GROMACS .gro file of C-alpha atoms in nm:
model
  133
    1UNK     CA    1  -1.874  -3.919  -2.278
    2UNK     CA    2  -1.889  -3.541  -2.258
    3UNK     CA    3  -1.799  -3.307  -1.977
    4UNK     CA    4  -1.968  -2.983  -1.894
    5UNK     CA    5  -1.814  -2.717  -1.674
    6UNK     CA    6  -2.063  -2.483  -1.508
    7UNK     CA    7  -1.991  -2.141  -1.362
    8UNK     CA    8  -1.670  -2.064  -1.553
    9UNK     CA    9  -1.801  -1.737  -1.700
   10UNK     CA   10  -1.911  -1.615  -1.358
   11UNK     CA   11  -1.580  -1.718  -1.205
   12UNK     CA   12  -1.387  -1.529  -1.474
   13UNK     CA   13  -1.600  -1.216  -1.422
   14UNK     CA   14  -1.542  -1.240  -1.047
   15UNK     CA   15  -1.167  -1.275  -1.096
   16UNK     CA   16  -1.169  -0.972  -1.325
   17UNK     CA   17  -1.354  -0.769  -1.061
   18UNK     CA   18  -1.103  -0.873  -0.796
   19UNK     CA   19  -0.817  -0.784  -1.031
   20UNK     CA   20  -0.963  -0.436  -1.077
   21UNK     CA   21  -1.004  -0.399  -0.699
   22UNK     CA   22  -0.633  -0.464  -0.649
   23UNK     CA   23  -0.505  -0.268  -0.949
   24UNK     CA   24  -0.180  -0.074  -0.922
   25UNK     CA   25  -0.351   0.263  -0.854
   26UNK     CA   26  -0.570   0.103  -0.587
   27UNK     CA   27  -0.272  -0.060  -0.417
   28UNK     CA   28  -0.075   0.264  -0.436
   29UNK     CA   29  -0.363   0.450  -0.270
   30UNK     CA   30  -0.375   0.187   0.004
   31UNK     CA   31   0.002   0.206   0.045
   32UNK     CA   32  -0.009   0.584   0.083
   33UNK     CA   33  -0.284   0.558   0.342
   34UNK     CA   34  -0.098   0.284   0.528
   35UNK     CA   35   0.215   0.501   0.552
   36UNK     CA   36   0.034   0.790   0.726
   37UNK     CA   37   0.152   0.687   1.077
   38UNK     CA   38   0.513   0.687   0.953
   39UNK     CA   39   0.466   1.035   0.804
   40UNK     CA   40   0.313   1.169   1.125
   41UNK     CA   41   0.588   1.020   1.342
   42UNK     CA   42   0.862   1.150   1.110
   43UNK     CA   43   0.705   1.496   1.110
   44UNK     CA   44   0.692   1.493   1.490
   45UNK     CA   45   1.065   1.411   1.501
   46UNK     CA   46   1.167   1.678   1.249
   47UNK     CA   47   1.348   1.983   1.383
   48UNK     CA   48   1.131   2.289   1.331
   49UNK     CA   49   1.264   2.631   1.243
   50UNK     CA   50   1.007   2.760   0.997
   51UNK     CA   51   0.846   2.420   0.945
   52UNK     CA   52   0.965   2.370   0.587
   53UNK     CA   53   1.147   2.047   0.667
   54UNK     CA   54   0.860   1.904   0.870
   55UNK     CA   55   0.601   2.002   0.610
   56UNK     CA   56   0.804   1.845   0.328
   57UNK     CA   57   0.776   1.494   0.476
   58UNK     CA   58   0.509   1.299   0.290
   59UNK     CA   59   0.408   0.964   0.152
   60UNK     CA   60   0.445   0.955  -0.225
   61UNK     CA   61   0.431   0.725  -0.525
   62UNK     CA   62   0.791   0.681  -0.637
   63UNK     CA   63   0.922   0.667  -0.994
   64UNK     CA   64   0.917   0.286  -0.998
   65UNK     CA   65   0.550   0.275  -0.891
   66UNK     CA   66   0.618   0.177  -0.532
   67UNK     CA   67   0.524   0.400  -0.240
   68UNK     CA   68   0.746   0.545   0.028
   69UNK     CA   69   0.793   0.827   0.274
   70UNK     CA   70   1.014   1.104   0.141
   71UNK     CA   71   1.156   1.438   0.251
   72UNK     CA   72   1.116   1.691  -0.031
   73UNK     CA   73   1.315   1.967   0.142
   74UNK     CA   74   1.670   1.980   0.002
   75UNK     CA   75   1.828   1.976   0.346
   76UNK     CA   76   1.639   1.668   0.465
   77UNK     CA   77   1.921   1.423   0.401
   78UNK     CA   78   2.162   1.641   0.603
   79UNK     CA   79   1.937   1.607   0.908
   80UNK     CA   80   1.859   1.240   0.850
   81UNK     CA   81   2.219   1.126   0.804
   82UNK     CA   82   2.429   1.414   0.938
   83UNK     CA   83   2.737   1.572   0.784
   84UNK     CA   84   3.102   1.598   0.877
   85UNK     CA   85   3.013   1.898   1.094
   86UNK     CA   86   2.660   1.813   1.210
   87UNK     CA   87   2.523   1.516   1.400
   88UNK     CA   88   2.240   1.325   1.240
   89UNK     CA   89   1.892   1.388   1.377
   90UNK     CA   90   1.707   1.111   1.197
   91UNK     CA   91   1.334   1.128   1.140
   92UNK     CA   92   1.248   0.865   0.880
   93UNK     CA   93   1.441   0.572   1.022
   94UNK     CA   94   1.299   0.600   1.376
   95UNK     CA   95   0.948   0.662   1.238
   96UNK     CA   96   0.976   0.354   1.017
   97UNK     CA   97   1.115   0.141   1.301
   98UNK     CA   98   0.830   0.249   1.530
   99UNK     CA   99   0.564   0.144   1.278
  100UNK     CA  100   0.712  -0.139   1.072
  101UNK     CA  101   0.542  -0.422   1.263
  102UNK     CA  102   0.195  -0.279   1.205
  103UNK     CA  103   0.242  -0.174   0.842
  104UNK     CA  104   0.210  -0.511   0.672
  105UNK     CA  105  -0.104  -0.601   0.869
  106UNK     CA  106  -0.260  -0.261   0.801
  107UNK     CA  107  -0.183  -0.292   0.429
  108UNK     CA  108  -0.317  -0.649   0.418
  109UNK     CA  109  -0.637  -0.536   0.591
  110UNK     CA  110  -0.690  -0.265   0.329
  111UNK     CA  111  -0.641  -0.517   0.047
  112UNK     CA  112  -0.877  -0.764   0.215
  113UNK     CA  113  -1.148  -0.496   0.235
  114UNK     CA  114  -1.099  -0.415  -0.135
  115UNK     CA  115  -1.126  -0.779  -0.237
  116UNK     CA  116  -1.432  -0.841  -0.021
  117UNK     CA  117  -1.599  -0.528  -0.161
  118UNK     CA  118  -1.532  -0.628  -0.523
  119UNK     CA  119  -1.859  -0.686  -0.707
  120UNK     CA  120  -1.945  -1.051  -0.747
  121UNK     CA  121  -2.150  -1.174  -1.039
  122UNK     CA  122  -2.243  -1.490  -0.857
  123UNK     CA  123  -2.125  -1.685  -0.561
  124UNK     CA  124  -2.193  -2.014  -0.736
  125UNK     CA  125  -1.921  -2.270  -0.753
  126UNK     CA  126  -1.755  -2.396  -1.063
  127UNK     CA  127  -1.873  -2.749  -1.121
  128UNK     CA  128  -1.779  -3.034  -1.350
  129UNK     CA  129  -2.050  -3.268  -1.468
  130UNK     CA  130  -2.035  -3.564  -1.695
  131UNK     CA  131  -2.311  -3.604  -1.950
  132UNK     CA  132  -2.428  -3.901  -2.141
  133UNK     CA  133  -2.447  -4.163  -1.868
   0.00000   0.00000   0.00000
Protein backbone atom coordinates (compact mmCIF):
# COMPACT_ATOMS: atom_id res chain seq x y z
CA UNK A 1 0.00 0.00 0.00
CA UNK A 2 1.26 3.46 -0.88
CA UNK A 3 0.19 6.85 0.37
CA UNK A 4 0.12 10.03 -1.61
CA UNK A 5 -0.08 13.47 -0.04
CA UNK A 6 -1.51 16.17 -2.29
CA UNK A 7 -1.10 19.92 -1.88
CA UNK A 8 2.04 19.92 0.29
CA UNK A 9 4.04 22.12 -2.10
CA UNK A 10 1.24 24.68 -2.25
CA UNK A 11 0.85 24.61 1.52
CA UNK A 12 4.58 25.19 2.01
CA UNK A 13 4.55 28.12 -0.45
CA UNK A 14 1.55 29.60 1.36
CA UNK A 15 3.28 29.25 4.73
CA UNK A 16 6.37 30.94 3.32
CA UNK A 17 4.25 33.84 2.04
CA UNK A 18 2.60 34.22 5.44
CA UNK A 19 6.02 34.11 7.11
CA UNK A 20 7.21 36.94 4.88
CA UNK A 21 4.04 38.93 5.66
CA UNK A 22 4.82 38.76 9.37
CA UNK A 23 8.58 39.24 9.15
CA UNK A 24 10.38 41.26 11.81
CA UNK A 25 10.48 44.48 9.74
CA UNK A 26 6.77 44.14 8.94
CA UNK A 27 5.87 43.58 12.59
CA UNK A 28 8.06 46.49 13.64
CA UNK A 29 6.29 48.75 11.14
CA UNK A 30 2.93 47.61 12.50
CA UNK A 31 4.13 48.15 16.05
CA UNK A 32 5.26 51.70 15.27
CA UNK A 33 1.92 52.48 13.64
CA UNK A 34 0.01 50.94 16.56
CA UNK A 35 1.88 53.15 19.05
CA UNK A 36 0.86 56.41 17.33
CA UNK A 37 -2.01 57.11 19.79
CA UNK A 38 0.43 56.74 22.71
CA UNK A 39 2.86 59.16 21.04
CA UNK A 40 0.11 61.72 20.40
CA UNK A 41 -1.21 61.49 23.96
CA UNK A 42 2.29 61.76 25.44
CA UNK A 43 3.04 64.77 23.26
CA UNK A 44 -0.18 66.43 24.39
CA UNK A 45 0.85 65.92 28.04
CA UNK A 46 4.39 67.24 27.57
CA UNK A 47 5.17 70.65 29.03
CA UNK A 48 5.97 73.06 26.21
CA UNK A 49 8.57 75.79 26.41
CA UNK A 50 10.12 75.72 22.96
CA UNK A 51 8.59 72.37 22.04
CA UNK A 52 11.84 70.39 22.07
CA UNK A 53 10.62 67.94 24.70
CA UNK A 54 7.25 67.43 23.02
CA UNK A 55 8.80 67.02 19.58
CA UNK A 56 11.32 64.46 20.86
CA UNK A 57 8.60 61.96 21.84
CA UNK A 58 8.35 59.26 19.19
CA UNK A 59 7.78 55.60 18.52
CA UNK A 60 11.04 53.86 17.65
CA UNK A 61 12.58 50.47 17.03
CA UNK A 62 14.74 49.76 20.07
CA UNK A 63 18.17 48.11 20.13
CA UNK A 64 16.69 44.68 20.89
CA UNK A 65 14.33 44.88 17.88
CA UNK A 66 11.21 45.63 19.90
CA UNK A 67 9.29 48.88 19.51
CA UNK A 68 8.49 51.48 22.13
CA UNK A 69 7.72 55.11 22.77
CA UNK A 70 10.78 57.11 23.76
CA UNK A 71 11.73 60.66 24.72
CA UNK A 72 14.92 61.65 22.88
CA UNK A 73 15.33 64.98 24.69
CA UNK A 74 17.93 64.65 27.47
CA UNK A 75 15.66 66.22 30.06
CA UNK A 76 12.72 63.90 29.37
CA UNK A 77 13.38 61.57 32.29
CA UNK A 78 13.49 64.53 34.69
CA UNK A 79 9.95 65.47 33.70
CA UNK A 80 8.69 61.89 33.58
CA UNK A 81 10.02 60.85 36.98
CA UNK A 82 10.85 64.13 38.73
CA UNK A 83 13.95 65.01 40.73
CA UNK A 84 14.69 65.83 44.34
CA UNK A 85 13.72 69.44 43.58
CA UNK A 86 11.05 69.02 40.90
CA UNK A 87 7.77 67.14 40.90
CA UNK A 88 7.25 64.58 38.18
CA UNK A 89 5.00 65.58 35.29
CA UNK A 90 4.69 62.20 33.59
CA UNK A 91 3.79 61.92 29.94
CA UNK A 92 4.59 58.37 28.85
CA UNK A 93 3.00 56.48 31.72
CA UNK A 94 -0.39 58.23 31.51
CA UNK A 95 -0.35 58.00 27.70
CA UNK A 96 0.38 54.28 27.89
CA UNK A 97 -2.28 53.71 30.55
CA UNK A 98 -4.87 55.54 28.45
CA UNK A 99 -4.22 53.35 25.40
CA UNK A 100 -3.04 49.98 26.69
CA UNK A 101 -6.40 48.22 26.36
CA UNK A 102 -6.70 49.07 22.67
CA UNK A 103 -3.08 48.41 21.69
CA UNK A 104 -3.11 44.62 21.56
CA UNK A 105 -6.32 44.54 19.51
CA UNK A 106 -5.03 47.20 17.12
CA UNK A 107 -1.75 45.31 16.68
CA UNK A 108 -3.58 42.00 16.18
CA UNK A 109 -5.82 43.62 13.56
CA UNK A 110 -2.78 44.85 11.63
CA UNK A 111 -1.22 41.38 11.70
CA UNK A 112 -4.51 39.79 10.60
CA UNK A 113 -4.68 42.14 7.60
CA UNK A 114 -1.08 41.25 6.67
CA UNK A 115 -1.77 37.52 6.86
CA UNK A 116 -5.01 37.78 4.89
CA UNK A 117 -3.26 39.88 2.22
CA UNK A 118 -0.37 37.41 1.86
CA UNK A 119 -0.33 35.91 -1.63
CA UNK A 120 -1.77 32.42 -1.77
CA UNK A 121 -0.61 29.92 -4.35
CA UNK A 122 -3.73 27.86 -3.94
CA UNK A 123 -6.51 27.49 -1.46
CA UNK A 124 -6.61 23.73 -1.95
CA UNK A 125 -6.42 21.51 1.05
CA UNK A 126 -3.68 19.08 1.82
CA UNK A 127 -5.04 15.61 1.30
CA UNK A 128 -3.88 12.09 2.02
CA UNK A 129 -4.87 9.34 -0.35
CA UNK A 130 -4.09 5.68 -0.33
CA UNK A 131 -3.19 4.06 -3.61
CA UNK A 132 -3.22 0.50 -4.68
CA UNK A 133 -6.60 -0.64 -3.41
